[in-house]
Coordinates of C-alpha atoms in Angstrom, one line a residue:
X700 CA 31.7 -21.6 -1.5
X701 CA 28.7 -20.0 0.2
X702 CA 25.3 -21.2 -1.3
X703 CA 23.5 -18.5 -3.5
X704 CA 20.9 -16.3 -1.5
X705 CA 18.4 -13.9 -3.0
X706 CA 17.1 -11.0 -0.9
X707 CA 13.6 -8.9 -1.5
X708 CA 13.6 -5.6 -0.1
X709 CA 10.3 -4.6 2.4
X710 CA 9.8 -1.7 4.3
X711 CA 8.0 -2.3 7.4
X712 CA 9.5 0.1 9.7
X713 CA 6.1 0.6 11.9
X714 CA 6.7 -0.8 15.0
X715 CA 3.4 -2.4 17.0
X716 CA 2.0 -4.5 18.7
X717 CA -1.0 -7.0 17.7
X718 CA -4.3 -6.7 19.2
X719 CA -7.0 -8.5 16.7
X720 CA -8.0 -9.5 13.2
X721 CA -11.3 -9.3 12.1
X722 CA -13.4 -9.4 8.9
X723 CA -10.6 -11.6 7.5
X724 CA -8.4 -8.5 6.1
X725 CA -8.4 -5.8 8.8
X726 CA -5.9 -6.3 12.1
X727 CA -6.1 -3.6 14.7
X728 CA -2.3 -3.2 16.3
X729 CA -1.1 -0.7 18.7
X730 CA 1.9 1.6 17.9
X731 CA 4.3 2.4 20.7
X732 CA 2.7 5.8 21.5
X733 CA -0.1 3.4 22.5
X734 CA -2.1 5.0 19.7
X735 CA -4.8 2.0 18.1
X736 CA -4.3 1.9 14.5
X737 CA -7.1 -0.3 11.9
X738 CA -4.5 -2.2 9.5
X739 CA -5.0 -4.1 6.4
X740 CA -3.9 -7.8 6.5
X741 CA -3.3 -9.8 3.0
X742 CA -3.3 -13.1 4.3
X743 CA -6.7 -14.6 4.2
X744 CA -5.3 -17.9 5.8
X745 CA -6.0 -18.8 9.4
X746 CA -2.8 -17.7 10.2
X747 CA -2.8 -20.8 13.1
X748 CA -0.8 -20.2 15.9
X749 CA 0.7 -16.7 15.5
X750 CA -1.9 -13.9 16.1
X751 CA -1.4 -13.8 19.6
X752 CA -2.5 -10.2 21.1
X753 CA 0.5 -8.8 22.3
X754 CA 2.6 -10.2 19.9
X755 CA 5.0 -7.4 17.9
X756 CA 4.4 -6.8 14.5
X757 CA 5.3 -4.8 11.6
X758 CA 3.6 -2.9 9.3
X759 CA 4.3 -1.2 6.0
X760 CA 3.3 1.9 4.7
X761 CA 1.5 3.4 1.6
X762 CA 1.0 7.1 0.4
X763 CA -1.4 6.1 -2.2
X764 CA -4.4 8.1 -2.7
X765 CA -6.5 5.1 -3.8
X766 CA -5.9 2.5 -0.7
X767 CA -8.4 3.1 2.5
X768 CA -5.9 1.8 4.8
X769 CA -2.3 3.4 4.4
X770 CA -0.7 0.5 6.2
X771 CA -0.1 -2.9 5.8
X772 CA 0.6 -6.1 8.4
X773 CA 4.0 -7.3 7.0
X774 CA 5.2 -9.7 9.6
X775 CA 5.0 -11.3 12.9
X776 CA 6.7 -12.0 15.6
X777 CA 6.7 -16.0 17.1
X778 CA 9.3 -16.7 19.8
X779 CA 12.4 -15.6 18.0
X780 CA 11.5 -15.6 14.3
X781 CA 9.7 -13.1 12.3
X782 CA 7.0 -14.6 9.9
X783 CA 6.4 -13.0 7.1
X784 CA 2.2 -12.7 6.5
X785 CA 2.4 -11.0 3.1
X786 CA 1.5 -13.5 0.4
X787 CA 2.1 -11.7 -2.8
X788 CA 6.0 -11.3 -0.9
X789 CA 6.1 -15.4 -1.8
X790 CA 6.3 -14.5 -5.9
X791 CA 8.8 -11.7 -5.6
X792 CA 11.1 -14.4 -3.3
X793 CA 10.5 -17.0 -5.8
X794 CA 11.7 -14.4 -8.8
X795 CA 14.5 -13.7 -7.1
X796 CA 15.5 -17.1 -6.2
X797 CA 15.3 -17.8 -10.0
X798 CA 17.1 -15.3 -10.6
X799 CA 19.9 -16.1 -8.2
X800 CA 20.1 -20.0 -9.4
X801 CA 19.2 -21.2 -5.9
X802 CA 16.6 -24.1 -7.3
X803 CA 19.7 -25.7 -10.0
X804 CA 16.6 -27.9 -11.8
X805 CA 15.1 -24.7 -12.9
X806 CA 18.0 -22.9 -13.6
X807 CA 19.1 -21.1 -17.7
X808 CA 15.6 -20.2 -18.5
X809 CA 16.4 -16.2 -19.9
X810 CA 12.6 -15.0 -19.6
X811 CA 10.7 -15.3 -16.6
X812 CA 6.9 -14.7 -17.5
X813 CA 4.2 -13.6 -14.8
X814 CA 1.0 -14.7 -14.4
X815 CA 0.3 -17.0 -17.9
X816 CA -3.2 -18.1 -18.5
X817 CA -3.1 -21.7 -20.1
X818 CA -6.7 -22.9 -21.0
X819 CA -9.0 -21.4 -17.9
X820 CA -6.0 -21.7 -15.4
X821 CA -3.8 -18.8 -14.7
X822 CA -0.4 -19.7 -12.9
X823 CA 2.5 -17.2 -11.6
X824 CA 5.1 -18.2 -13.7
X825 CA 6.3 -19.6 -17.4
X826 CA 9.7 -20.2 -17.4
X827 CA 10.8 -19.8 -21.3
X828 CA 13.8 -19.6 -23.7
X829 CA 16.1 -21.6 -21.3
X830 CA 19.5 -21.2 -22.5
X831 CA 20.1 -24.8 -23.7
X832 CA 17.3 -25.8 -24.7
X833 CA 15.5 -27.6 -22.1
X834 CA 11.4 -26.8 -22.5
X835 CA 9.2 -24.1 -21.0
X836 CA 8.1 -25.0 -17.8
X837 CA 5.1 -23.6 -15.6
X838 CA 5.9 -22.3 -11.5
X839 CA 3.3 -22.2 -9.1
X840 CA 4.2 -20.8 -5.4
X841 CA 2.9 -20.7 -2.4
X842 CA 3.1 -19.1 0.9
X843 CA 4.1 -21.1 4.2
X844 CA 3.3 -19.6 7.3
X845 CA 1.9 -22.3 9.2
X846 CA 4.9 -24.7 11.9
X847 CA 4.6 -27.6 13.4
X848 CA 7.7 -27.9 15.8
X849 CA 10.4 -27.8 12.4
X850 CA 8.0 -28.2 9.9
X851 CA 6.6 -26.1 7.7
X852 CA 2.8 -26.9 6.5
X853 CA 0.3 -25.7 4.1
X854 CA -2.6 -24.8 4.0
X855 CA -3.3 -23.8 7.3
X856 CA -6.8 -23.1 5.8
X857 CA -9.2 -25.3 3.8
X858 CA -8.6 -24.0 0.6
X859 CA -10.8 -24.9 -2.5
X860 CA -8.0 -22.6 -4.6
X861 CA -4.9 -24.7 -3.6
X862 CA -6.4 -27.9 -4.0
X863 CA -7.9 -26.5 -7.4
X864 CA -4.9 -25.5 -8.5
X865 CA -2.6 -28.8 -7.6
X866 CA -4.6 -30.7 -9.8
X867 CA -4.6 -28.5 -13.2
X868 CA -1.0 -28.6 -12.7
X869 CA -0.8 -32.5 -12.3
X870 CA -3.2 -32.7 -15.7
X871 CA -0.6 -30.4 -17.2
X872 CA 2.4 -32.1 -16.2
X873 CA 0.1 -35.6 -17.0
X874 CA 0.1 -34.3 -20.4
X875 CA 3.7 -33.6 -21.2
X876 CA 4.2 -30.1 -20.0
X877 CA 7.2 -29.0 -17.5
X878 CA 5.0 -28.0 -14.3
X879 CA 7.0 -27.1 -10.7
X880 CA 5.4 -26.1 -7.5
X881 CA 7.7 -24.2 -5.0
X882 CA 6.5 -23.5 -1.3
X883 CA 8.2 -20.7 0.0
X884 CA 8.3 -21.1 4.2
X885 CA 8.7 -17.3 5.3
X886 CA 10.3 -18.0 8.0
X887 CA 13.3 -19.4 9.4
X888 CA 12.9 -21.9 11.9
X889 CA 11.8 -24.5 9.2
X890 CA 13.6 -27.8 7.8
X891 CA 11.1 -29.2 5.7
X892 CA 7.7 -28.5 4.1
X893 CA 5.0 -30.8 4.0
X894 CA 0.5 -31.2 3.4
X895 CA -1.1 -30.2 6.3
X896 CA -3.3 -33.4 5.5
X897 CA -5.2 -32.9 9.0
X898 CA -6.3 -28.7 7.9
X899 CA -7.3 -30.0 4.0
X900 CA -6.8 -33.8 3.4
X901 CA -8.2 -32.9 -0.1
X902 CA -5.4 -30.7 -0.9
X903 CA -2.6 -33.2 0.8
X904 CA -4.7 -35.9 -1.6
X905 CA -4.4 -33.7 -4.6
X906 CA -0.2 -32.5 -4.4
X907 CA 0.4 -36.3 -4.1
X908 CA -0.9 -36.9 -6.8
X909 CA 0.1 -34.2 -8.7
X910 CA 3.8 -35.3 -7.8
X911 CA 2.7 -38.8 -9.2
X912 CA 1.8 -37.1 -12.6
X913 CA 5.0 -35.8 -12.9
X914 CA 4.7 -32.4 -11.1
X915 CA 8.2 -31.0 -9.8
X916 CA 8.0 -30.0 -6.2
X917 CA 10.3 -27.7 -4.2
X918 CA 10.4 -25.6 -1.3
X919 CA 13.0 -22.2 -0.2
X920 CA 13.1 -21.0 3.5
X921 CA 13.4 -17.3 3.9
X922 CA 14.9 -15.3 6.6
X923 CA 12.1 -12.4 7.5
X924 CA 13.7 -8.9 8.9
X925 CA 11.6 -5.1 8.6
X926 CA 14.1 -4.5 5.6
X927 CA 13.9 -7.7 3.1
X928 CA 13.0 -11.3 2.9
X929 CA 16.0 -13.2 2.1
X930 CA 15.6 -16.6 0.9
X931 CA 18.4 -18.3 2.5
X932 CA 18.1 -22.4 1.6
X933 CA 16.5 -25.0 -0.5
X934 CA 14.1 -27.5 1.8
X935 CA 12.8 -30.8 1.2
X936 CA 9.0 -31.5 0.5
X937 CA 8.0 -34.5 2.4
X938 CA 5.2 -36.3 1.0

């Protein structure tokens, strides 16, 4: 029996090439006319070791009125894998996922709820009215770009936000609560997830010890195309 698989559709049909990033969410790229196009980019990470000029990307595209920029920087290419750089893309994956059964331990809950504030923390997910019973649990996710040779790292920035929250969910899992905290690697050429101690030892300090506490920790690899993200396997967090 094949193993369950969960697919987001994206549109990023604009076919370029990278040039630069700059002022952390603009990317020039060059579109095969050889026309220079200004781009917004949603990853505010470093992005270490796959903005190389030259390298082809793709974009997405917007009609709305209200956006400055009518394009987005979707994905990347590195050798022969696409990486996705689109971090809100990590919470549809992980809905889907859900949806599809692929993580078994947080399987039979009939409501997924986005985006719960619990005291002064807001987290993506509760997970409620499971079908047998079990108790509400809170989901965190985030967004692995960053490889060393197989294995997927994060942060591949300092981040203040991700160490921030790893602890509130260790002091809510330390205090009874359900609490999970899925990585989702967009892109495919990963094995395994694990702290990028050497980027933010404070963060690497912080999901150990929130794993201690009783935090649940899990990661999905995804498969990155111009038409859909497709979570394809569960990984192991090495700690």
């Amino acid at each position: 029996m094949n193993a369950p698989r969960a697919a987001v559709p994206v549109n990023a049909m604009l076919r370029a090439r990278f040039l630069r990033r700059y002022k952390r969410f603009l990317a020039d790229v060059a579109l095969e006319s050889g026309e220079q196009l200004t781009v917004h980019c949603p990853d505010p990470g470093r992005m270490l070791g796959l903005l190389a000029p030259g390298a082809a990307v793709r974009c997405s595209q917007s009609n709305s009125k209200q956006r400055r920029l009518r394009h987005t920087l979707e994905m990347i290419r590195r050798g022969r894998t696409w990486v996705g750089l689109h971090p809100a893309r990590a919470n549809a994956v992980a809905r889907a996922a859900l949806a599809a059964e692929m993580l078994p331990a947080l399987s039979g809950y009939r409501r997924i709820r986005p985006e719960l504030r619990v005291g002064r923390s807001r987290f993506d997910f509760a997970l409620q009215d499971h079908a047998q019973g079990a108790p509400d649990a809170l989901l965190e996710v985030k967004s692995v770009t960053l490889a060393e040779g197989r294995r997927g790292r994060f942060p591949d920035a300092p981040s203040e936000r991700a160490r921030r929250h790893a602890e509130e969910f260790g002091a809510q899992a330390a205090q009874g609560r359900r609490a999970a905290l899925l990585f989702v690697v967009q892109r495919a050429d990963c094995d395994s997830v694990e702290a990028a101690d050497d980027i933010d030892p404070r963060y690497g300090a912080a999901l150990r010890k929130a794993a201690r506490c009783g935090v649940r920790l899990y990661a999905i690899g995804a498969r990155i195309t111009p038409r859909q993200i497709c979570a394809e396997r569960a990984l192991p967090v090495l700690l």
